[in-house]
PDB file of C-alpha atoms in Angstrom:
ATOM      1  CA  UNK U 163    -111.851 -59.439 -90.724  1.00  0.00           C
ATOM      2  CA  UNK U 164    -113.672 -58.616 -94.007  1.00  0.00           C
ATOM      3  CA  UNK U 165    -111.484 -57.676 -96.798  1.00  0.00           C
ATOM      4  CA  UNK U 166    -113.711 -55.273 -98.854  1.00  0.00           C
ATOM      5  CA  UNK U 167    -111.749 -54.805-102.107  1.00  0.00           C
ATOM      6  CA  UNK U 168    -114.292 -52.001-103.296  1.00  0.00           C
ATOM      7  CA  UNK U 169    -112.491 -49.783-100.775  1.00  0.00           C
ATOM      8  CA  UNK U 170    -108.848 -50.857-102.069  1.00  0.00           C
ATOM      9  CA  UNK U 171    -106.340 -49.205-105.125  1.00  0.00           C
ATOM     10  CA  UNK U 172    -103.301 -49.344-103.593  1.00  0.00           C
ATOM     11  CA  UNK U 173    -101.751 -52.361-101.883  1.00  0.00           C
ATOM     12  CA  UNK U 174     -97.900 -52.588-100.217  1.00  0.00           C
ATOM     13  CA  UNK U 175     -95.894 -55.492-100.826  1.00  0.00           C
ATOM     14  CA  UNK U 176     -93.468 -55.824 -98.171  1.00  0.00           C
ATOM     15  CA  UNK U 177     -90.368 -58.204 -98.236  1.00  0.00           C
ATOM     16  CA  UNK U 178     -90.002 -59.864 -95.200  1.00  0.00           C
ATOM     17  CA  UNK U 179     -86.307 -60.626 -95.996  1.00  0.00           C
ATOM     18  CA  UNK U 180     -86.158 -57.063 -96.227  1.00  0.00           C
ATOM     19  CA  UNK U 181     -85.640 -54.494 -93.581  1.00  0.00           C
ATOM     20  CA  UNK U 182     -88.870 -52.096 -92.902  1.00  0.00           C
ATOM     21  CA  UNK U 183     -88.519 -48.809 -93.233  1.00  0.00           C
ATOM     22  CA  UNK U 184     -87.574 -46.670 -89.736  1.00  0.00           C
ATOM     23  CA  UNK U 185     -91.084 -45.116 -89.812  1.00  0.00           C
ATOM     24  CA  UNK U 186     -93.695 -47.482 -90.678  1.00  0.00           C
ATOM     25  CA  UNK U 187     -96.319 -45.199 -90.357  1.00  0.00           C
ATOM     26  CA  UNK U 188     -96.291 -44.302 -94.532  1.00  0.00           C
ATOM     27  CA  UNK U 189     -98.439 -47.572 -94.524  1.00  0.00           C
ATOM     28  CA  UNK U 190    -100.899 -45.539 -93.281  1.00  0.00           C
ATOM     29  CA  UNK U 191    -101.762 -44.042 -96.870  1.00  0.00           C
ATOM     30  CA  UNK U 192    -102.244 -47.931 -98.460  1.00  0.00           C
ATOM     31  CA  UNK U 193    -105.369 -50.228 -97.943  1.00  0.00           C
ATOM     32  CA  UNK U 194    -103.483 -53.219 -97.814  1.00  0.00           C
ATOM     33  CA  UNK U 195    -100.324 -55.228 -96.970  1.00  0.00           C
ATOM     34  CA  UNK U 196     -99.008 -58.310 -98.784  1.00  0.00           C
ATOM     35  CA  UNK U 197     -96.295 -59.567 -96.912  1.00  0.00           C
ATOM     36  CA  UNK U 198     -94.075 -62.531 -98.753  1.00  0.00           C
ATOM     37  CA  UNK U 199     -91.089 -62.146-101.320  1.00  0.00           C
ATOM     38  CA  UNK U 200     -89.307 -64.951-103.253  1.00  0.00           C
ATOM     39  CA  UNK U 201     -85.967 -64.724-102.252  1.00  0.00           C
ATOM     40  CA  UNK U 202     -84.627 -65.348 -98.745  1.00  0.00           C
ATOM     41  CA  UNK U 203     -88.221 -66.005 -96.861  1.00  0.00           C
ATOM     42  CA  UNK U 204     -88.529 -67.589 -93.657  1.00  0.00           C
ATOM     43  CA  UNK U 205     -91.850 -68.202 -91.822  1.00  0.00           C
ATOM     44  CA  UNK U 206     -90.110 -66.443 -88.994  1.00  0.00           C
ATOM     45  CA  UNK U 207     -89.133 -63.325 -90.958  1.00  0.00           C
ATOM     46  CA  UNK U 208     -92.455 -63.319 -92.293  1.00  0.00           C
ATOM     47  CA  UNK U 209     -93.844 -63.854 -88.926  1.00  0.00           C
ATOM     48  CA  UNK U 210     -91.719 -60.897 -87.881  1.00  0.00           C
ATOM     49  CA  UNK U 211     -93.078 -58.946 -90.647  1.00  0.00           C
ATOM     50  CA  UNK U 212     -96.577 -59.814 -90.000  1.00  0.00           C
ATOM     51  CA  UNK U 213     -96.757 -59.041 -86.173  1.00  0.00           C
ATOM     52  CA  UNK U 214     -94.348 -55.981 -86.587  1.00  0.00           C
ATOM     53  CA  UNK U 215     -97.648 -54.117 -89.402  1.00  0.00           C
ATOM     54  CA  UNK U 216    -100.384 -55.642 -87.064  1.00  0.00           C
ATOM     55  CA  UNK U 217     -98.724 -54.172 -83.815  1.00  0.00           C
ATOM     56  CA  UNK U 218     -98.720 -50.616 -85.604  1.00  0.00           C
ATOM     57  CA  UNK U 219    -101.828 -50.773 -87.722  1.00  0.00           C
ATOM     58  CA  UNK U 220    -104.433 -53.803 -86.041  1.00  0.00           C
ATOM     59  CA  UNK U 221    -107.437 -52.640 -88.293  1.00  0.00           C
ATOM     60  CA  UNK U 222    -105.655 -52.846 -91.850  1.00  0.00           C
ATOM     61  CA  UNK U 223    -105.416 -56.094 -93.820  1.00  0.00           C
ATOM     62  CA  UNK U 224    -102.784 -57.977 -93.774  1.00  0.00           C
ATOM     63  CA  UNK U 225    -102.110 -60.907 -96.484  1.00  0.00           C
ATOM     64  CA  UNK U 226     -99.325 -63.950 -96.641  1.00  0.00           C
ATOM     65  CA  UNK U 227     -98.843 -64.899 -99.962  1.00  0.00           C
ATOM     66  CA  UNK U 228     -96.276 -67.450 -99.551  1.00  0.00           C
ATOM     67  CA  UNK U 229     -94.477 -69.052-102.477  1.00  0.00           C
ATOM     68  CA  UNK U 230     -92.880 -72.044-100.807  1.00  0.00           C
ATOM     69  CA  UNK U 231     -94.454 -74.139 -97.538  1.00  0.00           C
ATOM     70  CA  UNK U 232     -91.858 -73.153 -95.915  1.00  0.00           C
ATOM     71  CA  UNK U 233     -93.129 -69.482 -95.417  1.00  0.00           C
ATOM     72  CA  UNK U 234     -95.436 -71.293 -93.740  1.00  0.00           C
ATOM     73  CA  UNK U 235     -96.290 -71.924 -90.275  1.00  0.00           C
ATOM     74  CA  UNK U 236     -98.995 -72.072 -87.800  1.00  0.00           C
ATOM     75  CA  UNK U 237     -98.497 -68.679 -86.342  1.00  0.00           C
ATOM     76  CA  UNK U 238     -98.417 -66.950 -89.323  1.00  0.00           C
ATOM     77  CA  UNK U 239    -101.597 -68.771 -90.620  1.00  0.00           C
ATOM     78  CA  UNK U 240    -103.220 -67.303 -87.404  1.00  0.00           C
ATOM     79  CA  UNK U 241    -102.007 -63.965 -87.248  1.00  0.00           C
ATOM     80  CA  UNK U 242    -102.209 -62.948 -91.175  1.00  0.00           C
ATOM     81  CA  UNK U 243    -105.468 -61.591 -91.912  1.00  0.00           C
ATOM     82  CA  UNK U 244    -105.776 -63.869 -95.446  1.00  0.00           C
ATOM     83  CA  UNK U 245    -103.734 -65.972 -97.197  1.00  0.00           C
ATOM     84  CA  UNK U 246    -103.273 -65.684-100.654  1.00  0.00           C
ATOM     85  CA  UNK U 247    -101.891 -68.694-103.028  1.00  0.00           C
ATOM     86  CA  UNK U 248    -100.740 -67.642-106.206  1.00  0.00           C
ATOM     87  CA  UNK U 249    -101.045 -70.161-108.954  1.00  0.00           C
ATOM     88  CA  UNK U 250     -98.240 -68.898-111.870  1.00  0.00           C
ATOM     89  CA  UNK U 251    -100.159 -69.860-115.733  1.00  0.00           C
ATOM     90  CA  UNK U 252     -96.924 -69.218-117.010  1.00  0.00           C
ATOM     91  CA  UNK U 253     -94.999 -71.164-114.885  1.00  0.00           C
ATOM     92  CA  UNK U 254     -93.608 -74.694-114.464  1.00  0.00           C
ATOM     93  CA  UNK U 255     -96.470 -77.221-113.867  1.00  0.00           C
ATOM     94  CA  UNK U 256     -94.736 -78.289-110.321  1.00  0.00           C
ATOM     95  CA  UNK U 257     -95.800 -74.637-109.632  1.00  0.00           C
ATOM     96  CA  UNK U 258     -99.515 -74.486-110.809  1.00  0.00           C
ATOM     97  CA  UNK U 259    -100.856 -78.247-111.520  1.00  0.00           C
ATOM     98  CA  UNK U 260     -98.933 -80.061-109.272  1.00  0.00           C
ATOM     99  CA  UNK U 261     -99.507 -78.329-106.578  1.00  0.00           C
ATOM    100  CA  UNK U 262    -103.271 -78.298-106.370  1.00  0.00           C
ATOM    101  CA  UNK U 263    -103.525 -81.967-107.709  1.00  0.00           C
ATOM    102  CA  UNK U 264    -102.083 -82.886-104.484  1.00  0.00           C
ATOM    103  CA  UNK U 265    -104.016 -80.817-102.245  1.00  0.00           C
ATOM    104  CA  UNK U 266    -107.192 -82.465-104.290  1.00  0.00           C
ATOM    105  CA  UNK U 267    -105.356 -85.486-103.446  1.00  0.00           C
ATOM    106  CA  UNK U 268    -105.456 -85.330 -99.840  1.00  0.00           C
ATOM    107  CA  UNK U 269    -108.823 -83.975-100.041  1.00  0.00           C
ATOM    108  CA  UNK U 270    -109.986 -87.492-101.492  1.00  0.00           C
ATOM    109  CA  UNK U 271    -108.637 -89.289 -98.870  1.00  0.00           C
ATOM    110  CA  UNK U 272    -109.288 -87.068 -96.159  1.00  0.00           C
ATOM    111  CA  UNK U 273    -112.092 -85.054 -97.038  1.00  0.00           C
ATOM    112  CA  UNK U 274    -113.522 -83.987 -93.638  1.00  0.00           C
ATOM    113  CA  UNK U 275    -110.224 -82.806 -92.371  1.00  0.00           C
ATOM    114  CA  UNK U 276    -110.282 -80.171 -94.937  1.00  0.00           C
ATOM    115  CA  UNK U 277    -113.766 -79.726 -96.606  1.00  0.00           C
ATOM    116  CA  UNK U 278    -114.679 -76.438 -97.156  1.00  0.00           C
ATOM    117  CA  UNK U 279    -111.301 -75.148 -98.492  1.00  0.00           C
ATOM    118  CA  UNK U 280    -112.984 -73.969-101.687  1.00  0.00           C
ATOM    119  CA  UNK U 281    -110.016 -72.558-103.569  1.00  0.00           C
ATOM    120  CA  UNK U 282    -106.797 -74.415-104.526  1.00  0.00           C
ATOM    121  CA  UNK U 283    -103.692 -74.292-102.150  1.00  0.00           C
ATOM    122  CA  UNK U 284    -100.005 -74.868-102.172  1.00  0.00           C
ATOM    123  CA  UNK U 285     -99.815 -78.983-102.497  1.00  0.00           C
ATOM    124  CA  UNK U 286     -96.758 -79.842-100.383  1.00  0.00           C
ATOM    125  CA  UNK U 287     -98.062 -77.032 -97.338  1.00  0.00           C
ATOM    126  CA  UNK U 288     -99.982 -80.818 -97.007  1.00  0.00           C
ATOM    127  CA  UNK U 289     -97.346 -82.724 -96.619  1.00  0.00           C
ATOM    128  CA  UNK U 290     -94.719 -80.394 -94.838  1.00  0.00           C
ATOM    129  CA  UNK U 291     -97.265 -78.887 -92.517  1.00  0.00           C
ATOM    130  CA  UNK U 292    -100.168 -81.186 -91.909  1.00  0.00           C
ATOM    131  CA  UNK U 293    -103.899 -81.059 -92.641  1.00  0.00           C
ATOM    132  CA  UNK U 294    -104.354 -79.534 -89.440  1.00  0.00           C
ATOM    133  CA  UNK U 295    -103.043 -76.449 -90.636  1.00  0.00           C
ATOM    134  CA  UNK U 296    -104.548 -76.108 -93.709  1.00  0.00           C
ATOM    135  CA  UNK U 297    -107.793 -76.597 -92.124  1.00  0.00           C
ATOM    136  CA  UNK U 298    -106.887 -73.711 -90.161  1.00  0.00           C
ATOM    137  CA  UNK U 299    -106.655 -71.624 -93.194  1.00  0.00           C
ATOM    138  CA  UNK U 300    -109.592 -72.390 -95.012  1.00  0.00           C
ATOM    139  CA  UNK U 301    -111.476 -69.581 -94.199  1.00  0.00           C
ATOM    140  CA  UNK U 302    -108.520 -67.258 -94.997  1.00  0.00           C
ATOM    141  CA  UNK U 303    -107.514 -68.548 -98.659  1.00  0.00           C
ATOM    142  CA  UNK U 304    -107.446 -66.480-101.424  1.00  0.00           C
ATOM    143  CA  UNK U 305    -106.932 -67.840-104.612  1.00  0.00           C
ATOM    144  CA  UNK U 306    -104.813 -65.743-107.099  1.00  0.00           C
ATOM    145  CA  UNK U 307    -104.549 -66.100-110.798  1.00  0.00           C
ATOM    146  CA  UNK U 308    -100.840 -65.204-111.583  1.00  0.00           C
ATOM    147  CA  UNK U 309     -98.709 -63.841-114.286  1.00  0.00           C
ATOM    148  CA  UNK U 310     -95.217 -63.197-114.516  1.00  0.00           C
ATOM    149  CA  UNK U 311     -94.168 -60.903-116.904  1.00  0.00           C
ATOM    150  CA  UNK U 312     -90.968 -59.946-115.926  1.00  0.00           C
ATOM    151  CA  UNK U 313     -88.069 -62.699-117.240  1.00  0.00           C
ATOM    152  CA  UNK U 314     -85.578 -61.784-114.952  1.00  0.00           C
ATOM    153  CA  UNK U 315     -87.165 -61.506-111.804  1.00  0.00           C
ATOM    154  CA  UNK U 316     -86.431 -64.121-109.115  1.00  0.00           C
ATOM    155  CA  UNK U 317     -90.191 -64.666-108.950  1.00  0.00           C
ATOM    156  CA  UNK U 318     -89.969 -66.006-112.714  1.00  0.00           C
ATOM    157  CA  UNK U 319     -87.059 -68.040-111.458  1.00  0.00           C
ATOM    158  CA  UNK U 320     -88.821 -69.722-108.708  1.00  0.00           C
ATOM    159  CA  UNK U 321     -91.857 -70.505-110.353  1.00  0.00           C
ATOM    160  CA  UNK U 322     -90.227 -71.936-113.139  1.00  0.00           C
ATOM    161  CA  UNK U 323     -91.621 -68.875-116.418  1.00  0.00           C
ATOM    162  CA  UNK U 324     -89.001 -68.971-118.730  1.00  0.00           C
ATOM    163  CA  UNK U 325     -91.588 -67.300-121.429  1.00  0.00           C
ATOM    164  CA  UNK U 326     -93.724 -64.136-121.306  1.00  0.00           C
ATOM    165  CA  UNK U 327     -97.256 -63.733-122.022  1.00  0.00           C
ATOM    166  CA  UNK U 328     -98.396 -61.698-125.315  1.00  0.00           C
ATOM    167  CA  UNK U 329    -101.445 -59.299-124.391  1.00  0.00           C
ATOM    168  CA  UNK U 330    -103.696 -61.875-125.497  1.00  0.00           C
ATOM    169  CA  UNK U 331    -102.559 -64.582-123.553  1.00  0.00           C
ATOM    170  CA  UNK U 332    -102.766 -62.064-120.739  1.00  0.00           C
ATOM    171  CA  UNK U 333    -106.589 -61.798-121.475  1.00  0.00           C
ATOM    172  CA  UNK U 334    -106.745 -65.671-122.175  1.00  0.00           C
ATOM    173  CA  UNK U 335    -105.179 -65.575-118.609  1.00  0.00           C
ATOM    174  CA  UNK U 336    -107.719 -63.290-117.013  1.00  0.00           C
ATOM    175  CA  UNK U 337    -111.044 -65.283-118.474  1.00  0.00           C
ATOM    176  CA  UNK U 338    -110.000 -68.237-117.034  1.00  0.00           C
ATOM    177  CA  UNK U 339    -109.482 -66.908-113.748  1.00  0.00           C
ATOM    178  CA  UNK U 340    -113.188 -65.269-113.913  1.00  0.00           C
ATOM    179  CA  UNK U 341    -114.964 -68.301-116.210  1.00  0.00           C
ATOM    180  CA  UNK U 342    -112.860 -71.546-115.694  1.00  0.00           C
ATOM    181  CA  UNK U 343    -110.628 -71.318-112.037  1.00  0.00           C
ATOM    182  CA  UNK U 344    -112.824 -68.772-110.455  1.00  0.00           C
ATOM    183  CA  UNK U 345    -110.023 -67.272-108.339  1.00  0.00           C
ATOM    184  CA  UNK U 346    -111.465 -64.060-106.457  1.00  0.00           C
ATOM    185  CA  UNK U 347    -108.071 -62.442-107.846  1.00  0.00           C
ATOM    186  CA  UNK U 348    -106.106 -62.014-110.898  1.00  0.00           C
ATOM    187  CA  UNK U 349    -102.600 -60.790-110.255  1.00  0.00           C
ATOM    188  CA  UNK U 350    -100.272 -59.043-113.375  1.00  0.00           C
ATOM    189  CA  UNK U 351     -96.913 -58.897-111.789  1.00  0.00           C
ATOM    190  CA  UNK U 352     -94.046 -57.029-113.873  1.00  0.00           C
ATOM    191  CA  UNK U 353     -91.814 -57.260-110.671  1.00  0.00           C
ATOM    192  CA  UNK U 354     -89.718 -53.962-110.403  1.00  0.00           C
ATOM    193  CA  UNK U 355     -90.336 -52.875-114.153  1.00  0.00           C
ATOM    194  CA  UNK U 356     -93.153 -50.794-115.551  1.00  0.00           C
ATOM    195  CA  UNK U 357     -95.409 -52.945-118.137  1.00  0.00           C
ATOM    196  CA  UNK U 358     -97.543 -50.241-118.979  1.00  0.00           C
ATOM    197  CA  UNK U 359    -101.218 -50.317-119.252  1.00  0.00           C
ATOM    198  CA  UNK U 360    -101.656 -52.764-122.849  1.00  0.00           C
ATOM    199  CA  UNK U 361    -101.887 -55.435-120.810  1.00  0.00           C
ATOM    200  CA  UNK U 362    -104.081 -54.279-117.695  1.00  0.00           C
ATOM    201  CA  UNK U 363    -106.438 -53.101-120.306  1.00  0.00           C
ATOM    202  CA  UNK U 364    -106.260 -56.495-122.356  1.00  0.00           C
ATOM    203  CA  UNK U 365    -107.081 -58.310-119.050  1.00  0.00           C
ATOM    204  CA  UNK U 366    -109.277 -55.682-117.726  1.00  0.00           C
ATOM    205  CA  UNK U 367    -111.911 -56.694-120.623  1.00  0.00           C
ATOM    206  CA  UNK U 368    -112.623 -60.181-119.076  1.00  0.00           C
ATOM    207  CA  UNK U 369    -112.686 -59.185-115.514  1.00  0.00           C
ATOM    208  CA  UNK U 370    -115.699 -58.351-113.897  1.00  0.00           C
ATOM    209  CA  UNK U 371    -116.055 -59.859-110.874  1.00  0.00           C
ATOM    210  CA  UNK U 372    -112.855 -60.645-110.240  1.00  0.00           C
ATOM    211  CA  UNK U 373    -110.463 -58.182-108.384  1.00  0.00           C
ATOM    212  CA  UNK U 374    -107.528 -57.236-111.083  1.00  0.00           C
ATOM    213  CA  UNK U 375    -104.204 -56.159-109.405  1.00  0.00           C
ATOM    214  CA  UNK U 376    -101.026 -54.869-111.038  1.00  0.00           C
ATOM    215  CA  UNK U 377     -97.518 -54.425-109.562  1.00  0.00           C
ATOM    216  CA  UNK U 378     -93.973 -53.907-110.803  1.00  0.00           C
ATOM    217  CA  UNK U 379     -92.543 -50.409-111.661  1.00  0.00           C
ATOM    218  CA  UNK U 380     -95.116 -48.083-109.835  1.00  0.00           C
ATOM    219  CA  UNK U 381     -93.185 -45.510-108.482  1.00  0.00           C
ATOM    220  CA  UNK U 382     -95.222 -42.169-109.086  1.00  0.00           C
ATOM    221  CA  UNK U 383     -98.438 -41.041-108.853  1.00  0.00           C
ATOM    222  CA  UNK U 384     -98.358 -41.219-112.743  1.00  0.00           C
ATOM    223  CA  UNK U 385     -97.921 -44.321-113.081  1.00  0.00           C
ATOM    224  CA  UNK U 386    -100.470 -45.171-110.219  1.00  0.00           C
ATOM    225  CA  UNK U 387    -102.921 -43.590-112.316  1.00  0.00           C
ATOM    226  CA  UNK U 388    -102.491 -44.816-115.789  1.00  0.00           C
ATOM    227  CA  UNK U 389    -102.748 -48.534-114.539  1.00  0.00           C
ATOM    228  CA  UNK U 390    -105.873 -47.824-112.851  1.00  0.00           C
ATOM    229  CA  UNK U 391    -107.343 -45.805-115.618  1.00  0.00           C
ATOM    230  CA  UNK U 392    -106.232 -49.009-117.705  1.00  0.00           C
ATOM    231  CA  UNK U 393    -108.526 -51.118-115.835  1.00  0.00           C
ATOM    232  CA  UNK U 394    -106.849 -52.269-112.696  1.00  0.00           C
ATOM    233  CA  UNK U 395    -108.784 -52.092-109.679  1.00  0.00           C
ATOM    234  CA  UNK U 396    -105.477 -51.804-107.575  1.00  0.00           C
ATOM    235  CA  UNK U 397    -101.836 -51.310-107.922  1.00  0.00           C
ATOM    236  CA  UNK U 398     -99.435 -53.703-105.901  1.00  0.00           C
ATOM    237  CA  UNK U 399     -96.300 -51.180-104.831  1.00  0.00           C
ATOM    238  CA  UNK U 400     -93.009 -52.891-103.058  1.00  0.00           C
ATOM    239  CA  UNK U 401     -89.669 -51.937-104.302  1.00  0.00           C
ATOM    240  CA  UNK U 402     -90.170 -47.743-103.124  1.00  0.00           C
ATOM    241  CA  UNK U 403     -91.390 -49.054-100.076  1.00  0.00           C
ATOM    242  CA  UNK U 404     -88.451 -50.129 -98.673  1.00  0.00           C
ATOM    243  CA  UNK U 405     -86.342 -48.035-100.464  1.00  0.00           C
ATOM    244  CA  UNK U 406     -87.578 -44.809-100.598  1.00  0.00           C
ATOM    245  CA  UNK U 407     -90.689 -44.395 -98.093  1.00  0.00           C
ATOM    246  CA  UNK U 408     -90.862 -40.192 -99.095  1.00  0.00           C
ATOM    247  CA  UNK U 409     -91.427 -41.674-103.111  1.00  0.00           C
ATOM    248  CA  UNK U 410     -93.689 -44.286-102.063  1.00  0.00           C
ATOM    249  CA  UNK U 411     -96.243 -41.823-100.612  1.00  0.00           C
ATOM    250  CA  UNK U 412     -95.905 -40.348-104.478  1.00  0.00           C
ATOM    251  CA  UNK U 413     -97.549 -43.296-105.342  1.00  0.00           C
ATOM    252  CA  UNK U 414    -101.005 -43.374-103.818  1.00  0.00           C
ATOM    253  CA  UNK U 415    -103.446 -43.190-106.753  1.00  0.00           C
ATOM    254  CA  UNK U 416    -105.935 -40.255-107.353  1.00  0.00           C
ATOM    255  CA  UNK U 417    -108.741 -41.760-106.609  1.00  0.00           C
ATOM    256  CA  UNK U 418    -107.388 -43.647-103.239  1.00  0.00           C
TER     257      UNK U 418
END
């Protein structure tokens, strides 16, 4: 599958440790699926997950964006449509540096196992899963720039952000993922609150060719709007989703 992002605004983030709605079918109005959560996540939940949004919608994209290798497995690999690794700036090392210095690690010493892979990876998916699977995935990775904004969010937890960004590190942020890392994808996450759009626009000046997505706190068509407007070529929507699938349709953006 081809993931066109020109064609995308509004993604869903759906929690595989959560339950999914009754009716599925409000997934119709988004482009795209993310499917992975920090708290709770199993590869078979998000397995679950995966096949239960492929099995109603086969044509739209589906992406894993695991945080741990174990949310990780060989069936998921295969029946996700991408994979996306997020690499946190503003987290502990273990969760950025680490990580891909021992994926570049096993590269060295195995290089035509794995050559090809392109874009960093979660390290220890090496050494929990095997090369085999990671070779599996190389034509699925996505590589996402990541920052954590909100303090008190289990995804700061996990990765280990104990400090917010100011609006200018955000835009330091988004110039290295476009000039420096060259991730496809930089990722502003606010995690259940609203950030507002100084930030999207602060990153939005550095990012041309990379695709520049936003979640926490969309939960109106309002909102939807003024973070595109801002600069954001997509808005990341979870929370509503499983909660309240009648105010997640609210949030499609205007020019969906």
């Amino acid at each position: 599958m081809n993931l066109n992002w020109s064609d995308i605004t509004h993604v869903t983030k759906a929690d595989p440790a959560k339950e999914l709605p009754a009716d599925i079918d409000v997934l119709d109005r988004t482009d795209a699926v993310l499917v992975g959560g920090s708290d709770g996540v199993t590869a078979e939940n998000t397995l679950d997950t995966i096949r239960a949004i492929k099995r109603r919608f086969p044509e739209k994209p589906v992406l894993q964006e695991p945080y741990s290798s174990s949310h990780v497995s060989t069936d998921t690999v295969e029946e996700a449509d991408f994979v996306a690794i997020p690499a946190v700036y503003n987290g502990d090392k273990e969760h950025f540096v680490e990580k891909h210095v021992d994926l570049f690690t096993e590269v060295g010493s195995e290089p035509d196992e794995i050559f090809g892979t392109g874009l960093p990876v979660l390290g220890d998916l090496i050494a929990s899963k095997g090369l085999d699977v990671v070779s599996r995935m190389a034509n699925k990775i996505i590589g996402e720039g990541y920052v954590i904004q909100n303090l008190e969010s289990t995804a700061a937890e996990v990765s280990g952000v104990d400090a917010a960004y100011s609006s200018e590190q955000v835009a330091g942020a988004a110039l290295a993922t476009e000039s420096f890392y060259g991730f496809p994808v930089f990722y502003l996450e606010y995690s259940g609150t609203y950030g507002g759009p100084a930030d999207v626009e602060a990153a939005a000046t550095y990012l041309d060719d990379t695709v520049f997505l936003y979640g926490g706190g969309i939960d109106r068509k309002q909102r939807a709007d003024e973070i595109i407007d801002a600069g954001a070529d997509a808005i990341v929507v979870g929370d509503c989703f499983h909660e309240d699938p009648e105010r997640f349709l609210e949030t499609i953006p205007s020019r969906s």
